Short mmCIF file of C-alpha atoms in Angstrom, two decimals:
data_model
loop_
_atom_site.label_atom_id
_atom_site.label_comp_id
_atom_site.label_asym_id
_atom_site.label_seq_id
_atom_site.Cartn_x
_atom_site.Cartn_y
_atom_site.Cartn_z
CA MET A 149 121.77 50.94 107.10
CA ALA A 150 120.92 47.36 106.41
CA SER A 151 118.01 45.30 107.47
CA ALA A 152 119.53 42.05 105.87
CA ALA A 153 122.59 40.11 105.47
CA ARG A 154 124.46 40.25 102.36
CA PRO A 155 123.63 37.02 100.40
CA ARG A 156 126.57 34.81 99.31
CA GLY A 157 127.88 34.94 95.64
CA PRO A 158 127.78 37.82 93.04
CA LEU A 159 125.61 40.69 94.05
CA ILE A 160 124.28 43.45 91.49
CA TRP A 161 122.89 46.41 92.92
CA VAL A 162 119.99 48.10 91.11
CA HIS A 163 118.54 51.53 92.02
CA GLY A 164 115.39 53.12 90.85
CA ALA A 165 114.20 56.45 92.52
CA SER A 166 110.43 55.93 92.54
CA VAL A 167 107.84 53.67 91.17
CA GLY A 168 108.34 54.45 87.41
CA GLU A 169 111.96 53.64 87.47
CA ILE A 170 111.35 50.47 89.69
CA VAL A 171 108.57 49.14 87.33
CA SER A 172 110.88 49.72 84.28
CA VAL A 173 113.94 47.70 85.88
CA LEU A 174 111.81 44.76 87.14
CA PRO A 175 112.01 42.68 83.78
CA LEU A 176 115.79 43.30 83.78
CA ILE A 177 115.90 42.26 87.54
CA GLU A 178 113.91 39.09 86.79
CA ARG A 179 116.23 38.09 83.88
CA LEU A 180 119.39 38.72 86.03
CA ALA A 181 117.91 36.88 89.05
CA GLY A 182 117.00 33.96 86.86
CA ARG A 183 120.54 33.56 85.89
CA GLY A 184 121.62 33.23 89.56
CA TYR A 185 122.85 36.73 90.41
CA GLY A 186 121.93 38.14 93.74
CA ILE A 187 119.90 41.38 93.48
CA LEU A 188 120.04 44.29 95.88
CA LEU A 189 117.17 46.63 94.82
CA THR A 190 117.05 50.12 96.39
CA SER A 191 114.48 53.06 95.87
CA GLY A 192 113.78 56.33 97.54
CA THR A 193 110.14 56.30 98.21
CA LEU A 194 107.66 54.15 100.55
CA THR A 195 105.33 53.69 97.33
CA SER A 196 108.09 52.19 95.44
CA SER A 197 109.27 49.85 98.28
CA ARG A 198 105.73 48.48 98.31
CA ILE A 199 105.67 48.11 94.48
CA ALA A 200 108.97 46.27 94.79
CA ALA A 201 107.70 43.94 97.49
CA ARG A 202 104.60 42.86 95.40
CA ARG A 203 106.20 42.43 92.09
CA ALA A 204 109.99 41.93 92.27
CA HIS A 205 111.56 38.38 92.01
CA PRO A 206 111.29 36.74 95.39
CA SER A 207 115.01 36.38 95.72
CA VAL A 208 115.40 40.24 95.54
CA ILE A 209 116.47 42.14 98.65
CA HIS A 210 114.91 45.62 98.93
CA GLN A 211 116.47 48.43 100.91
CA PHE A 212 116.09 52.23 100.85
CA MET A 213 119.01 54.31 99.19
CA PRO A 214 121.36 55.69 101.63
CA LEU A 215 121.83 59.36 101.91
CA ASP A 216 124.48 60.73 99.37
CA ALA A 217 127.03 61.55 102.17
CA HIS A 218 130.47 59.70 102.40
CA ARG A 219 129.72 58.29 105.66
CA PHE A 220 126.39 56.66 104.79
CA VAL A 221 127.47 55.66 101.32
CA GLY A 222 130.85 54.02 102.68
CA ARG A 223 128.81 52.04 105.52
CA PHE A 224 126.29 50.95 102.81
CA LEU A 225 128.99 49.77 100.40
CA ASP A 226 131.07 48.12 103.23
CA HIS A 227 128.01 46.02 104.20
CA TRP A 228 126.66 45.02 100.65
CA LYS A 229 129.88 44.87 98.48
CA PRO A 230 128.13 44.98 95.24
CA ASP A 231 129.96 43.48 92.13
CA LEU A 232 128.15 45.79 89.81
CA VAL A 233 125.78 48.85 90.10
CA LEU A 234 123.03 49.64 87.82
CA LEU A 235 121.34 53.13 88.19
CA ALA A 236 118.24 53.70 86.44
CA GLU A 237 117.28 56.80 84.24
CA SER A 238 119.01 59.94 85.76
CA GLU A 239 120.02 58.84 89.11
CA LEU A 240 123.40 60.75 89.37
CA TRP A 241 124.84 60.77 92.96
CA PRO A 242 128.08 62.35 93.34
CA ASN A 243 129.61 60.89 96.53
CA LEU A 244 128.05 57.44 95.69
CA MET A 245 129.80 57.60 92.18
CA SER A 246 132.97 58.81 93.72
CA GLU A 247 133.18 56.12 96.14
CA LEU A 248 132.30 53.39 93.66
CA GLY A 249 135.06 54.64 91.40
CA ARG A 250 137.44 54.57 94.48
CA ARG A 251 136.51 50.87 95.02
CA ASN A 252 136.66 50.17 91.29
CA THR A 253 133.01 48.98 91.34
CA PRO A 254 131.72 49.21 87.79
CA LEU A 255 128.69 51.44 87.27
CA VAL A 256 126.28 51.37 84.56
CA LEU A 257 123.38 53.88 83.63
CA VAL A 258 120.58 51.93 82.37
CA ASN A 259 117.51 53.32 80.62
CA GLY A 260 119.37 56.55 80.72
CA ARG A 261 117.28 59.71 80.36
CA LEU A 262 118.43 63.26 80.46
CA SER A 263 115.85 65.94 79.54
CA ARG A 264 116.65 69.06 77.64
CA ARG A 265 115.84 71.02 80.86
CA SER A 266 118.34 69.02 82.97
CA ALA A 267 120.96 69.08 80.40
CA GLU A 268 120.84 72.86 80.17
CA ARG A 269 121.18 73.08 83.96
CA TRP A 270 124.25 70.75 83.98
CA ALA A 271 125.73 72.80 81.10
CA HIS A 272 126.12 75.75 83.54
CA LEU A 273 128.55 73.43 85.46
CA PRO A 274 130.64 71.78 82.71
CA LYS A 275 133.62 70.62 84.86
CA SER A 276 131.21 69.21 87.54
CA ALA A 277 129.01 67.49 84.81
CA ARG A 278 132.14 66.03 83.15
CA ALA A 279 133.77 64.90 86.51
CA LEU A 280 130.44 63.12 87.41
CA LEU A 281 129.82 61.45 84.23
CA SER A 282 133.42 60.24 83.69
CA ARG A 283 132.62 57.90 86.70
CA VAL A 284 129.93 56.02 84.56
CA ASP A 285 131.41 53.20 82.93
CA LEU A 286 128.64 52.79 80.40
CA CYS A 287 125.49 54.91 79.74
CA LEU A 288 122.71 53.06 78.16
CA ALA A 289 120.42 55.74 76.85
CA GLN A 290 116.88 55.49 75.82
CA SER A 291 117.00 57.58 72.76
CA ARG A 292 119.43 59.39 70.49
CA ASP A 293 118.52 62.87 71.93
CA ASP A 294 119.30 61.54 75.42
CA ALA A 295 122.63 59.98 74.20
CA ALA A 296 123.70 63.28 72.54
CA ARG A 297 123.08 64.97 75.75
CA PHE A 298 124.96 62.67 77.94
CA LYS A 299 127.95 62.83 75.30
CA ALA A 300 127.80 66.62 75.38
CA LEU A 301 128.24 66.56 79.11
CA GLY A 302 131.13 64.34 79.27
CA ALA A 303 129.88 60.79 79.40
CA PRO A 304 132.89 58.59 77.98
CA ARG A 305 130.83 55.60 76.64
CA VAL A 306 127.31 56.02 75.45
CA GLU A 307 124.89 53.56 73.65
CA VAL A 308 121.40 53.94 72.57
CA VAL A 309 119.37 50.75 73.48
CA GLY A 310 115.76 52.02 73.78
CA ASN A 311 113.31 52.42 76.68
CA LEU A 312 112.99 49.55 79.09
CA LYS A 313 109.42 50.73 79.81
CA PHE A 314 108.33 49.33 76.46
CA ASP A 315 109.46 45.85 77.63
CA ALA A 316 107.75 45.98 81.15
CA PRO A 317 104.78 43.91 81.31
CA ALA A 318 101.34 45.54 81.77
CA PRO A 319 100.79 46.53 85.32
CA PRO A 320 98.73 43.59 87.17
CA ALA A 321 95.34 43.63 88.64
CA ASP A 322 93.90 41.45 91.37
CA ALA A 323 91.35 39.14 89.63
CA LYS A 324 88.93 39.29 92.54
CA SER A 325 89.05 43.11 92.78
CA LEU A 326 88.58 43.44 89.09
CA ASP A 327 85.47 41.14 88.94
CA ARG A 328 84.13 43.04 92.15
CA MET A 329 84.64 46.39 90.52
CA SER A 330 83.13 45.06 87.24
CA VAL A 331 80.02 44.12 88.95
CA GLU A 332 79.62 47.29 90.73
CA CYS A 333 80.12 49.33 87.75
CA GLY A 334 77.90 47.19 85.52
CA ASN A 335 77.46 48.85 82.03
CA ARG A 336 78.19 52.50 83.05
CA PRO A 337 80.50 54.25 80.85
CA ILE A 338 84.04 54.85 82.78
CA PHE A 339 86.58 57.71 82.38
CA LEU A 340 89.73 57.44 84.27
CA ALA A 341 92.22 60.31 85.19
CA ALA A 342 95.41 58.50 86.25
CA SER A 343 98.24 59.97 88.38
CA THR A 344 96.76 63.44 88.58
CA HIS A 345 98.60 66.27 90.31
CA PRO A 346 97.24 69.37 92.22
CA GLY A 347 95.57 71.62 89.79
CA GLU A 348 94.43 68.86 87.43
CA ASP A 349 91.80 67.44 89.64
CA GLU A 350 89.53 70.55 89.21
CA ILE A 351 90.03 70.37 85.44
CA VAL A 352 88.94 66.68 85.50
CA LEU A 353 85.95 67.46 87.59
CA ALA A 354 84.92 70.18 85.17
CA ALA A 355 85.16 67.77 82.36
CA HIS A 356 82.98 65.34 84.23
CA GLN A 357 80.37 67.94 84.75
CA ARG A 358 80.41 68.65 80.99
CA LEU A 359 80.13 65.08 80.10
CA ALA A 360 77.45 64.26 82.44
CA GLN A 361 75.10 66.55 80.44
CA GLU A 362 75.06 63.89 77.78
CA ILE A 363 76.26 60.76 79.70
CA PRO A 364 74.26 61.15 82.94
CA ASP A 365 75.47 57.68 84.36
CA LEU A 366 79.16 58.42 83.55
CA LEU A 367 81.64 57.21 86.34
CA THR A 368 84.79 59.29 86.52
CA ILE A 369 87.63 57.51 88.51
CA ILE A 370 90.40 59.85 89.84
CA ALA A 371 93.63 58.19 90.92
CA PRO A 372 95.91 60.92 92.34
CA ARG A 373 99.63 60.44 91.75
CA HIS A 374 100.01 60.72 95.65
CA PRO A 375 97.34 58.66 97.31
CA GLU A 376 97.52 60.81 100.54
CA ARG A 377 95.79 63.54 98.49
CA GLY A 378 92.59 61.29 98.18
CA THR A 379 90.54 63.35 100.81
CA ASP A 380 91.37 66.48 99.25
CA VAL A 381 90.32 65.35 95.82
CA ARG A 382 86.94 63.97 97.28
CA LEU A 383 86.49 67.24 99.08
CA LEU A 384 86.95 69.18 95.70
CA ALA A 385 84.27 66.88 94.08
CA GLU A 386 81.91 67.44 96.75
CA ALA A 387 82.40 71.10 96.58
CA ALA A 388 81.32 70.91 92.90
CA HIS A 389 78.30 69.11 94.16
CA LEU A 390 79.47 65.74 92.90
CA ALA A 391 78.89 62.48 94.78
CA ALA A 392 82.25 60.95 95.58
CA VAL A 393 83.78 58.19 97.73
CA GLN A 394 87.28 57.05 98.41
CA ARG A 395 88.72 53.80 97.85
CA SER A 396 91.03 53.92 100.65
CA GLU A 397 87.98 54.05 103.17
CA GLY A 398 86.72 50.70 101.77
CA TYR A 399 84.01 52.04 99.41
CA LEU A 400 83.06 50.74 96.02
CA PRO A 401 81.13 52.82 93.62
CA ASP A 402 77.28 52.46 93.59
CA GLY A 403 74.65 53.54 91.22
CA GLY A 404 74.86 57.15 92.83
CA THR A 405 78.62 57.52 92.85
CA GLU A 406 79.80 60.14 90.18
CA ILE A 407 83.45 60.38 91.28
CA TYR A 408 85.35 57.44 92.58
CA VAL A 409 88.70 58.31 94.12
CA ALA A 410 91.22 55.67 93.61
CA ASP A 411 93.62 56.65 96.40
CA THR A 412 95.49 53.33 96.79
CA ILE A 413 98.88 52.10 95.92
CA GLY A 414 99.48 49.57 93.11
CA GLU A 415 96.07 49.41 91.53
CA LEU A 416 96.44 51.36 88.30
CA GLY A 417 96.32 48.07 86.50
CA LEU A 418 92.80 47.41 87.70
CA PHE A 419 91.59 50.72 86.53
CA TYR A 420 93.27 50.72 83.22
CA ARG A 421 91.37 47.45 82.61
CA LEU A 422 88.08 49.08 83.48
CA ALA A 423 88.25 52.47 81.70
CA PRO A 424 88.44 52.63 77.89
CA VAL A 425 89.66 56.26 77.95
CA VAL A 426 92.40 57.70 80.41
CA PHE A 427 93.75 61.13 81.03
CA MET A 428 97.32 60.97 81.91
CA GLY A 429 98.22 63.37 84.78
CA GLY A 430 101.22 65.42 85.23
CA SER A 431 100.54 66.97 81.84
CA LEU A 432 98.24 69.80 82.26
CA VAL A 433 100.57 71.23 85.07
CA ARG A 434 104.21 71.54 84.53
CA HIS A 435 105.26 68.08 85.90
CA GLY A 436 106.38 66.27 82.76
CA GLY A 437 103.82 63.78 82.22
CA GLN A 438 103.22 60.11 83.15
CA ASN A 439 103.84 56.94 81.48
CA PRO A 440 101.46 56.24 78.44
CA ILE A 441 102.86 52.72 77.71
CA GLU A 442 100.85 50.89 80.48
CA PRO A 443 97.30 51.94 79.30
CA ALA A 444 98.38 51.32 75.85
CA LYS A 445 99.13 47.74 76.58
CA LEU A 446 95.79 47.26 78.03
CA GLY A 447 93.68 48.83 75.46
CA ALA A 448 92.90 52.24 77.01
CA VAL A 449 93.27 55.26 74.85
CA ALA A 450 95.39 58.05 76.54
CA LEU A 451 94.66 61.69 76.56
CA HIS A 452 97.28 64.06 77.59
CA GLY A 453 98.17 67.79 78.11
CA PRO A 454 101.10 69.67 76.56
CA HIS A 455 103.71 69.19 79.58
CA VAL A 456 104.99 65.63 78.66
CA TRP A 457 108.80 66.16 78.57
CA ASN A 458 109.32 63.07 80.62
CA PHE A 459 107.93 60.86 77.91
CA GLY A 460 108.26 63.47 75.06
CA SER A 461 109.50 61.09 72.33
CA ILE A 462 106.70 58.40 73.10
CA TYR A 463 103.87 60.92 73.13
CA ALA A 464 105.21 62.51 70.03
CA ARG A 465 105.14 59.15 68.19
CA LEU A 466 101.62 58.27 69.72
CA ASP A 467 100.25 61.70 68.56
CA GLU A 468 101.81 61.44 65.04
CA ARG A 469 100.24 58.01 64.60
CA HIS A 470 96.78 59.16 66.14
CA GLY A 471 97.23 56.64 68.98
CA ALA A 472 96.72 59.47 71.59
CA ALA A 473 95.26 62.70 71.98
CA LEU A 474 96.46 66.09 73.06
CA VAL A 475 94.18 68.13 75.35
CA GLN A 476 94.45 71.71 76.70
CA ASN A 477 91.52 72.00 79.10
CA ASP A 478 88.30 70.55 80.44
CA GLY A 479 86.36 71.31 77.23
CA ASP A 480 88.82 69.35 75.12
CA ILE A 481 88.91 66.29 77.64
CA ALA A 482 85.00 66.17 77.42
CA GLN A 483 85.02 66.42 73.74
CA CYS A 484 87.68 63.46 73.18
CA VAL A 485 86.16 61.35 76.07
CA SER A 486 82.64 61.80 74.40
CA ALA A 487 83.91 60.88 71.03
CA LEU A 488 85.94 57.81 72.08
CA LEU A 489 83.06 56.46 74.27
CA PHE A 490 80.56 56.84 71.71
CA ASP A 491 82.33 55.80 68.70
CA GLY A 492 83.56 52.15 69.16
CA HIS A 493 85.39 51.99 65.89
CA LEU A 494 87.15 55.08 66.67
CA HIS A 495 88.23 53.76 70.06
CA ALA A 496 89.21 50.41 68.81
CA GLN A 497 91.36 52.02 65.91
CA THR A 498 93.06 54.49 68.16
CA ALA A 499 93.85 51.78 70.81
CA ALA A 500 95.20 49.38 68.25
CA THR A 501 97.43 52.07 66.82
CA ALA A 502 98.92 52.85 70.35
CA ARG A 503 99.49 49.16 71.06
CA GLN A 504 101.27 48.87 67.65
CA VAL A 505 103.46 51.79 68.33
CA VAL A 506 104.36 50.40 71.91
CA ASP A 507 105.33 47.04 70.44
CA GLN A 508 107.36 48.44 67.61
CA LEU A 509 109.54 50.33 70.13
CA GLY A 510 110.28 47.17 72.27
CA GLY A 511 113.51 45.45 72.38
CA ALA A 512 115.42 47.48 75.08
CA LEU A 513 115.55 44.62 77.61
CA ASP A 514 117.58 42.38 75.24
CA ARG A 515 120.04 45.21 74.07
CA THR A 516 120.47 46.24 77.62
CA LEU A 517 121.43 42.60 78.80
CA SER A 518 123.70 42.30 75.73
CA ALA A 519 125.51 45.59 76.62
CA ILE A 520 125.94 44.63 80.33
CA GLU A 521 127.25 41.01 79.51
CA PRO A 522 130.98 41.95 79.54
CA TYR A 523 130.39 43.05 83.20
CA LEU A 524 128.37 39.84 84.15
CA LEU A 525 131.17 37.67 82.57
CA HIS A 526 133.89 39.69 84.54
CA ILE A 527 131.75 39.02 87.75
CA ARG A 528 131.63 35.28 87.02
CA LEU A 529 135.30 35.00 86.32
CA ALA A 530 136.24 36.97 89.37
CA ARG A 531 134.23 34.64 91.54
#
């Protein structure tokens, strides 16, 4: 249940389910750790634990989230004795929340998000939803729509503070790896498909085949959302008679490589810096889309499919301002990539608009810290 001792002094427990949530709370953790608070960071996936190990403040202790059963939650809390618990986005665990309430440990939902689909499911269980959300001392919602859904389901205190993802720094890239990849790629045009899901790789490969007719030296990089799918993606490319290699096997792209499978962890920052145009995965299949903020901060133009409800308000703002492009199929992808690669002015204008939209939506970090300040003050006084 614990692989480290509890540090002395006040301890704040921050939980993010997977990579996206962990990345979004890292700036918040940095600020809290800088003020002398001990931080326990939990997550639920191996990938997120690796990201935390690489990018979190050195004083942070990472553990995996306990199973949501009374015996495990109780033992976990007995060991760590957190003074404040911050759950990211939509992490609602009935047994954990019940036990925190019994121990009078304050619970705040940060970067709160509740999709329309999730809200509709909870609406069929109104008593359960109200009982669960009543245990949240403060809900800090990403948007007005999220706030309205939380309130409708019974959250007693809700504030709109914005999305922490806008304040997260651009994902890093190892300088040596970036230099080496830049040398290997030379002046080749590059297109990136980031965080793809099953069913999308075939579409990206078909788009590459269309593009190769007018851009024969095009290098398409496919970074599957789950790196363990790397071999499957390579085999799909080879079945389409495309020359493909995998980064996880130590390969770099050479002049004959058409598809480069980036099946590694924590390197999207590297590939966003290489590719001027990025298709954001999870959006042509019904997954809900991936975060477009990171490529926007690095000057890459994002293409996305229609299924982007996880980041709906962000994509809506980007599309409205022509800072991103909606695609439905391989033909749309090929058309957009071609236009953006050949027209430097169009690319620069679109990328600048996307960056402007992202910058204008920042500020959630300061608002979040301001909202939780009363809890931080209570911790200091209690100690």
